[in-house]
GROMACS .gro file of C-alpha atoms in nm:
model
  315
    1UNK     CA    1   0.000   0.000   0.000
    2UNK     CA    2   0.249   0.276   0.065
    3UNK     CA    3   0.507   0.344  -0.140
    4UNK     CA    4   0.896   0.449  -0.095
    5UNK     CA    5   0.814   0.801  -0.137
    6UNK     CA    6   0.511   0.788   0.114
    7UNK     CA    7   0.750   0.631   0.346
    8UNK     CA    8   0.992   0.908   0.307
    9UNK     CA    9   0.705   1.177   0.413
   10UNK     CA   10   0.626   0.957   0.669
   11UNK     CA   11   1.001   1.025   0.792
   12UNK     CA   12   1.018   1.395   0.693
   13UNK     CA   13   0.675   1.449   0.914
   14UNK     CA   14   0.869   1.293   1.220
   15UNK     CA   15   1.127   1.529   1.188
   16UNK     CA   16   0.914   1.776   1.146
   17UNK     CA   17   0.715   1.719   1.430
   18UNK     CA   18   1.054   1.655   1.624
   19UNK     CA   19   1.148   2.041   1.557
   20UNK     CA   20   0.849   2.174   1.603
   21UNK     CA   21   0.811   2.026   1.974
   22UNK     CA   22   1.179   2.082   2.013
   23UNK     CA   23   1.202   1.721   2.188
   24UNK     CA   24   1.514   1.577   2.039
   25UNK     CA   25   1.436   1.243   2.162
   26UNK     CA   26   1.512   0.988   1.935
   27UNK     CA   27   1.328   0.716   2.040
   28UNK     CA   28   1.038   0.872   2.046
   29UNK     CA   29   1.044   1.002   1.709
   30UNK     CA   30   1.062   0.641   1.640
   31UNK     CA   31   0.778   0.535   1.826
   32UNK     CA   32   0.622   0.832   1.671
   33UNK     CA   33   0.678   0.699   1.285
   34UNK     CA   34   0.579   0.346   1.403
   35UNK     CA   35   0.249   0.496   1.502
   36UNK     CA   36   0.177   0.717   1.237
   37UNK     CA   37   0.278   0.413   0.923
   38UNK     CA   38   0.042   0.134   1.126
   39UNK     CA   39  -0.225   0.419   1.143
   40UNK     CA   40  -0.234   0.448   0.763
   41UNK     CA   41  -0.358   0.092   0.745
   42UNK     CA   42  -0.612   0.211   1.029
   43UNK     CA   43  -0.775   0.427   0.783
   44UNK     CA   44  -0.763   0.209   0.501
   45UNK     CA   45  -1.000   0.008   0.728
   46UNK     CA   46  -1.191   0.266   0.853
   47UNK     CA   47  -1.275   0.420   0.466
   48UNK     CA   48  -1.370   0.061   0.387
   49UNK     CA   49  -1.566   0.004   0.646
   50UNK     CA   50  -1.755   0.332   0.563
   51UNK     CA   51  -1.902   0.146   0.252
   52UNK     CA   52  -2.043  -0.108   0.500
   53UNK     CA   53  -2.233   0.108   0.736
   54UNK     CA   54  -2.387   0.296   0.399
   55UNK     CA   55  -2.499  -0.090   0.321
   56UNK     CA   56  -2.595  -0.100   0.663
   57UNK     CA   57  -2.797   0.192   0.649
   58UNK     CA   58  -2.965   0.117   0.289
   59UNK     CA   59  -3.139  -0.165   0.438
   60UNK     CA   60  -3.237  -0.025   0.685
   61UNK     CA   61  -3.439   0.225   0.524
   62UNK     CA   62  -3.567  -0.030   0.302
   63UNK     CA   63  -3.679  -0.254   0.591
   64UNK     CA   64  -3.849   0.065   0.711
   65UNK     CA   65  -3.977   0.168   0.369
   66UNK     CA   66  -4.160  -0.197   0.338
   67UNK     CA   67  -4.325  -0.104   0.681
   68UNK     CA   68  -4.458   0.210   0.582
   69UNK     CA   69  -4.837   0.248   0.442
   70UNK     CA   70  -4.762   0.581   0.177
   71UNK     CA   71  -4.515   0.501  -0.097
   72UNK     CA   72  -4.205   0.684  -0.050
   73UNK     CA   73  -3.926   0.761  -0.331
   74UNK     CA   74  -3.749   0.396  -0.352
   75UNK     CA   75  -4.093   0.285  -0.456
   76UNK     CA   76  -4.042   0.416  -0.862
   77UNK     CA   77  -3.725   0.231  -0.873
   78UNK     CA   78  -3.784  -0.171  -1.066
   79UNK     CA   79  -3.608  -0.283  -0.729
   80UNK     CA   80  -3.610  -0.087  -0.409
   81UNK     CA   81  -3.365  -0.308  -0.316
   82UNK     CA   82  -3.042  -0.289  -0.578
   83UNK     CA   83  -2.826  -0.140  -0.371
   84UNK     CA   84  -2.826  -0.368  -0.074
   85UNK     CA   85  -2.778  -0.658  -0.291
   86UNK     CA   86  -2.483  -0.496  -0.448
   87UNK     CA   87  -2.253  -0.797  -0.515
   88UNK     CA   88  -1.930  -0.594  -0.402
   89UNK     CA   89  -2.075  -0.443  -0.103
   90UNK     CA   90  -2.237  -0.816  -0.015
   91UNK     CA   91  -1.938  -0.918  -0.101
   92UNK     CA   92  -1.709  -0.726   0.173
   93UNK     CA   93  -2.014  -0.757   0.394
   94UNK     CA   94  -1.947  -1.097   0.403
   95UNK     CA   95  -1.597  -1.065   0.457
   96UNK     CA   96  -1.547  -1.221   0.776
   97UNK     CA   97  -1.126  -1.119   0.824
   98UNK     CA   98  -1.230  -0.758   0.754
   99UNK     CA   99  -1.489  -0.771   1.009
  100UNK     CA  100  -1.232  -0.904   1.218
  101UNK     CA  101  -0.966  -0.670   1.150
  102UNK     CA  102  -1.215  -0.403   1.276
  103UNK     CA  103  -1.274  -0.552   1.578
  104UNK     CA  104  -0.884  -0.621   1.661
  105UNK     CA  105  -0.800  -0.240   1.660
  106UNK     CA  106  -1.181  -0.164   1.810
  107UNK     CA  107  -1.230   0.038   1.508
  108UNK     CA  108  -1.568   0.130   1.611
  109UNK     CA  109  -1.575   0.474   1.485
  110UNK     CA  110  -1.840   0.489   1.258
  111UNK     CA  111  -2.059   0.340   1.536
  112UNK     CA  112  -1.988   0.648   1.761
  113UNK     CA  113  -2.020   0.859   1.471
  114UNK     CA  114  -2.308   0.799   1.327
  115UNK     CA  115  -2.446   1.100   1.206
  116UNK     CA  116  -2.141   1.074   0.963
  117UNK     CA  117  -2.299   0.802   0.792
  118UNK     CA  118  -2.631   0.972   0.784
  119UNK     CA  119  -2.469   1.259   0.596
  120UNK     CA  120  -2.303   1.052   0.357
  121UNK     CA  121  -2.588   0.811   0.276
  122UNK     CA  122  -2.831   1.156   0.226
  123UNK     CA  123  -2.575   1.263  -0.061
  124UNK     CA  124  -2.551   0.946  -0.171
  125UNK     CA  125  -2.915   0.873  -0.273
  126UNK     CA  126  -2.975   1.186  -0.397
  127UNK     CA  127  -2.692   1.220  -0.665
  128UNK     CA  128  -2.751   1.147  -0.998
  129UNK     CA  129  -2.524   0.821  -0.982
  130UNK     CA  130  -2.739   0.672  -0.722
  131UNK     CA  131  -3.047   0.725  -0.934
  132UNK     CA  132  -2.942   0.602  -1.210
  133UNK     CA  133  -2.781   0.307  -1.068
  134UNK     CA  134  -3.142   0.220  -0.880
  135UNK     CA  135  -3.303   0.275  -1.249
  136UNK     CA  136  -3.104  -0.001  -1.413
  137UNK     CA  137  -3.218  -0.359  -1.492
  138UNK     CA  138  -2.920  -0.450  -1.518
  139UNK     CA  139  -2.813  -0.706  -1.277
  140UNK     CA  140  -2.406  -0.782  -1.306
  141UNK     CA  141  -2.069  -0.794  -1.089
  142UNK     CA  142  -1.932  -0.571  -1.296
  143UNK     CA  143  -2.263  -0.284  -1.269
  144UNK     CA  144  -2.270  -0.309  -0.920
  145UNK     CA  145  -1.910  -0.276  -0.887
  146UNK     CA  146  -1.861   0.030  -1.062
  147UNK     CA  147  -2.132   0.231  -0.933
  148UNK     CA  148  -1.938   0.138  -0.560
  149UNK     CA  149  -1.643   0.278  -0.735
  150UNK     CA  150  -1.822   0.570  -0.853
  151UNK     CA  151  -2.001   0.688  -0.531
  152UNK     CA  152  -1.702   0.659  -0.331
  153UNK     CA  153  -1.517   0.896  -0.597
  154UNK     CA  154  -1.774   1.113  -0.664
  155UNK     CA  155  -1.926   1.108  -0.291
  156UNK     CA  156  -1.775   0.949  -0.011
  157UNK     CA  157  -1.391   1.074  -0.037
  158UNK     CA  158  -1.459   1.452  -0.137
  159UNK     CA  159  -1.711   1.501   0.156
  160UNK     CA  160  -1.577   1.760   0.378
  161UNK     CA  161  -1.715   1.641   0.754
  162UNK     CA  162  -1.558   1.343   0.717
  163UNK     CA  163  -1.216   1.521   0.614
  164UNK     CA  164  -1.299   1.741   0.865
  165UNK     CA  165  -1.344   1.395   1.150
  166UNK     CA  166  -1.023   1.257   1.054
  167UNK     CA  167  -0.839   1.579   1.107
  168UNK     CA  168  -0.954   1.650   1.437
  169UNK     CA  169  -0.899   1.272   1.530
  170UNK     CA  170  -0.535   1.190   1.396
  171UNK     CA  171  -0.353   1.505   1.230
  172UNK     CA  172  -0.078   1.290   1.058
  173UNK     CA  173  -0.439   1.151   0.882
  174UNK     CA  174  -0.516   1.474   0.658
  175UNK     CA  175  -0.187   1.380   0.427
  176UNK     CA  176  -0.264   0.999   0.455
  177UNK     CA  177  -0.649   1.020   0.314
  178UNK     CA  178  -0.558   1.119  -0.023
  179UNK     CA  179  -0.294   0.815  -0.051
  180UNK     CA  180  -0.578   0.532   0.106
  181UNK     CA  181  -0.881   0.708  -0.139
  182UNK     CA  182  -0.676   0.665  -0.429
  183UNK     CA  183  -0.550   0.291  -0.331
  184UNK     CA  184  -0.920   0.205  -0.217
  185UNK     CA  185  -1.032   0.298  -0.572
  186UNK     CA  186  -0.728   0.099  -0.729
  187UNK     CA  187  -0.827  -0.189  -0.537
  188UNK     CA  188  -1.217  -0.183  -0.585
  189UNK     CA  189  -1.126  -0.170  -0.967
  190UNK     CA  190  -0.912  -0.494  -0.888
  191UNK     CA  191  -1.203  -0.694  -0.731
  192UNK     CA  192  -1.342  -1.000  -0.881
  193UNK     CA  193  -1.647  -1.212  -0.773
  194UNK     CA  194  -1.500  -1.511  -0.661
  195UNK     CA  195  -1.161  -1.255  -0.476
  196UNK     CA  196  -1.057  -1.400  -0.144
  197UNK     CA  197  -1.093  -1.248   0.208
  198UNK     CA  198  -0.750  -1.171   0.216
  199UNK     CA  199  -0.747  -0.954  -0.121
  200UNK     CA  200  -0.942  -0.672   0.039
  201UNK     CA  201  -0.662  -0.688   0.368
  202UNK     CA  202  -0.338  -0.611   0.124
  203UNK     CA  203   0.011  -0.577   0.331
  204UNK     CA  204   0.095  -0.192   0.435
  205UNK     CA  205   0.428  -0.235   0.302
  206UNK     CA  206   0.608  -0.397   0.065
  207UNK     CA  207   0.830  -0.604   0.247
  208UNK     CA  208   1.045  -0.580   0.596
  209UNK     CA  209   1.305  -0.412   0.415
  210UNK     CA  210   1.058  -0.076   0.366
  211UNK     CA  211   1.028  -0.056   0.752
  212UNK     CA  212   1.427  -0.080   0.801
  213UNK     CA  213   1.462   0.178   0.562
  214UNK     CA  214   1.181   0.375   0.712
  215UNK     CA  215   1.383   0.393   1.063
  216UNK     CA  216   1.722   0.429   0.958
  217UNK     CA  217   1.662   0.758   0.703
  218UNK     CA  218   1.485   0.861   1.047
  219UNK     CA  219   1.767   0.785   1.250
  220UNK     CA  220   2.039   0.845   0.997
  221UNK     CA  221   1.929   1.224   0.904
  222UNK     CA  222   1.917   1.309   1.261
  223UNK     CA  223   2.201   1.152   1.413
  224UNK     CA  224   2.404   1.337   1.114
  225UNK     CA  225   2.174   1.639   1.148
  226UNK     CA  226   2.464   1.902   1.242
  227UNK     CA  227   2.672   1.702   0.964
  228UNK     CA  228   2.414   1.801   0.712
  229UNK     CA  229   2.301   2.176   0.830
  230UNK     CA  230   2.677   2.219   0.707
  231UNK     CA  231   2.690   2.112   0.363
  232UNK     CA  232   2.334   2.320   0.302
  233UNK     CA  233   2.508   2.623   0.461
  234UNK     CA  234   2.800   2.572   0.277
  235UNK     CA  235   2.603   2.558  -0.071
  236UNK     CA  236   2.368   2.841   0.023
  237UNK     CA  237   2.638   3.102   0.147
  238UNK     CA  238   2.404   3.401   0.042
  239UNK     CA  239   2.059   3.289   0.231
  240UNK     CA  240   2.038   3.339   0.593
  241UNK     CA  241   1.868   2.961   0.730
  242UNK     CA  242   1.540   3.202   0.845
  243UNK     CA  243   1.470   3.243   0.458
  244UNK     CA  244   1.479   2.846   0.374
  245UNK     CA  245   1.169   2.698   0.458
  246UNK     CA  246   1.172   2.429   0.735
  247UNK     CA  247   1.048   2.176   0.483
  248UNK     CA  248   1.299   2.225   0.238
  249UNK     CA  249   1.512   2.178   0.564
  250UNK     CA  250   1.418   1.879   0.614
  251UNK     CA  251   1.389   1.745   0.262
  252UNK     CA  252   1.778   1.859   0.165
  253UNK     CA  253   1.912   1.647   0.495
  254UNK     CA  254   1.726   1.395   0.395
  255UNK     CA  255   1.822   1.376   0.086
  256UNK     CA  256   2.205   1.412   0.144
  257UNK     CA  257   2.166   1.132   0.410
  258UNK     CA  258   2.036   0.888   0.138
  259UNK     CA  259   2.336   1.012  -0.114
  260UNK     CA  260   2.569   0.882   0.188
  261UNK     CA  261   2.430   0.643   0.403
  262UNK     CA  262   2.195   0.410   0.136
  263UNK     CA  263   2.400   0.300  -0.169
  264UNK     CA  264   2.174   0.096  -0.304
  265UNK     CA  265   1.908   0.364  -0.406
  266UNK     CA  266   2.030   0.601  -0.760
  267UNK     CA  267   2.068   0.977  -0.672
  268UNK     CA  268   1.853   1.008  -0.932
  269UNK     CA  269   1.586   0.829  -0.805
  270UNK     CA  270   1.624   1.024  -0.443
  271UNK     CA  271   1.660   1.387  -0.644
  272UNK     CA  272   1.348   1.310  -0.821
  273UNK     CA  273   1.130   1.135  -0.506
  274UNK     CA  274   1.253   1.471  -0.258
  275UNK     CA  275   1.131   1.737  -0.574
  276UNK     CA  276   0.776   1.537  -0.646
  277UNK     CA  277   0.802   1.581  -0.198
  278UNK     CA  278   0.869   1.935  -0.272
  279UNK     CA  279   0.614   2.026  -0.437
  280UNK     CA  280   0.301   1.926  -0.304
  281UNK     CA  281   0.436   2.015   0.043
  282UNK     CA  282   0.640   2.298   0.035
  283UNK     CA  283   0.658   2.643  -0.110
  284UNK     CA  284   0.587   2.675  -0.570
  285UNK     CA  285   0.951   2.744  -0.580
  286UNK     CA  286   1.132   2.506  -0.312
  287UNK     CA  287   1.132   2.259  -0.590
  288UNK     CA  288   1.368   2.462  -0.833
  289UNK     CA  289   1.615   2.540  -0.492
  290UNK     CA  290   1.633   2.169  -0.374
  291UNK     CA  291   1.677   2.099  -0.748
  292UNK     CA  292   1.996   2.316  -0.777
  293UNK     CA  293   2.154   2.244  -0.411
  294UNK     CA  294   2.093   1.801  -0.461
  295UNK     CA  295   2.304   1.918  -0.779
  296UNK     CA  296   2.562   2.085  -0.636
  297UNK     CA  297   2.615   1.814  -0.356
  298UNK     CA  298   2.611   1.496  -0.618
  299UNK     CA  299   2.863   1.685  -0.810
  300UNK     CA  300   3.078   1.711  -0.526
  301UNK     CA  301   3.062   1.386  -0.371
  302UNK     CA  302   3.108   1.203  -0.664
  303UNK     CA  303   3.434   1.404  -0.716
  304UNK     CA  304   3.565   1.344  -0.353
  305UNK     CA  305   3.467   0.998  -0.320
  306UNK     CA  306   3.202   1.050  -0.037
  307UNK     CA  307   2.899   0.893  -0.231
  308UNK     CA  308   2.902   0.522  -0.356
  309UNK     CA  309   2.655   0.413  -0.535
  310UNK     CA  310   2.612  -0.025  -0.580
  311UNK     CA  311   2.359  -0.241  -0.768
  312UNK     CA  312   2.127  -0.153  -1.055
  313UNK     CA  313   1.962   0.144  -1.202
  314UNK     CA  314   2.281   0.320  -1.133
  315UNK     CA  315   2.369   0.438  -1.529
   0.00000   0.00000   0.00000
């Protein structure tokens, strides 16, 4: 689920969060990065599960509907009830691991939140997508599936009070919701009928390997932190350090520390991942001056011997 370069904002909000408390503990910076990477797969669950209590809630109001004496708006539809036989959303409803991975990290926020739901599930039947959807004949994996895709896109992951929840519950969330939306949809696209338990429960990393390198560019950049505010003073002899933002900071030791202390990854690859970093969380500019300072240092340690690069993608 997340990738290298989420990994490396991972680290650079740790250090971040490090300078902005002024606590220069190291250990709990790592406790702190530990926390924040296993809560990513926390709301990976908790989007997912928002799909279920909209289920939830559909029948529900059709139960309700069936009880009721006046025909009410799910009436004109060929079958009131569509959407909670949605093969997808049957499908993860059914999904006994989920359910259990929801229980294991009492993830029971929806429950104590349940006017969140409400909101959602208003939207959801009154967009266009919904409507049409509930119109349709049509009675396929593939149907049903797409119109789950669709009202998450198009309703679930743009609505603002549930940005709003996760921001006020975990603030390391508000940069981690646009990564899990997009890998929800990726997934959901992915799904087939007869997919196992286990295909909606993917790994949050890669492999070990992602979480060593996760704590030592944490633990590398700051144990060499002095070592590095010296090579960006040294290539930046006209700024004062109050006219560098703190993000580009953090990004340029960063960087240098993976030039020095992890051979195995191409500069280029770390110029380009710290830039793409750059931009969507720094100032418009901070890309062009990390850009020419990563330039400066390469040149220089590959004349004095200080960076060695091994294995492939090096040329």
């Amino acid at each position: 689920m997340l990738t290298r370069r989420h990994i490396r904002v991972k680290v650079m909000q740790c250090i971040y969060a490090l300078i902005q408390s002024e606590d220069d503990s190291l250990e709990k910076q790592q406790k702190f990065l530990n926390v924040s990477i296993a809560n990513v797969y926390s709301l990976y669950l908790l989007m997912l599960s928002l799909l279920l209590e909209l289920h939830q809630l559909a029948q529900k109001h059709v139960s309700a509907s069936s009880k009721k004496y006046l025909a009410d708006e799910q009436d004109n539809f060929p079958n009131k009830e569509k959407f909670i036989h949605n093969k997808l959303l049957v499908q993860l409803a059914e999904n006994t691991a989920l359910k259990e991975a929801l229980d294991s990290r009492k993830l029971n926020n929806w429950y104590l939140n349940e006017e969140y739901i409400k909101i959602i599930y208003k939207d959801m039947v009154e967009s266009k997508l919904y409507q049409k959807y509930m119109q349709s004949t049509e009675n396929s994996y593939e149907e049903d599936k797409e119109i789950v895709i669709a009202l998450f896109k198009e309703v679930v992951a743009p609505n603002d009070k549930i940005y709003e929840y996760f921001e006020d519950d975990k603030l390391t969330w508000v940069d981690d919701i646009p990564i899990v939306n997009t890998f929800i949809v990726k997934r959901l696209k992915k799904a087939k009928e007869d997919s196992t338990f286990s295909f909606f429960l993917p790994k949050l990393l890669k492999d070990e390997q992602d979480m060593v390198y996760a704590k030592n560019l944490l633990s590398k950049t700051l144990l060499n932190n002095a070592e590095w505010e010296k090579e960006i003073s040294a290539k930046t002899p006209n700024w004062d350090k109050d006219r560098i933002a703190e993000i580009d900071h953090i990004l340029l030791k960063m960087a240098i520390c993976e030039f020095v202390h992890f051979a195995s990854i191409p500069e280029k690859v770390t110029i380009n991942e710290y830039l793409e970093i750059a931009k969507e969380y720094s100032t418009p500019k901070s890309s062009i001056f990390i850009n020419g300072i990563l330039d400066k240092v390469v040149k220089e340690y590959k004349a004095n011997g200080k960076m060695q690069k091994i294995g492939r993608g090096l040329l």
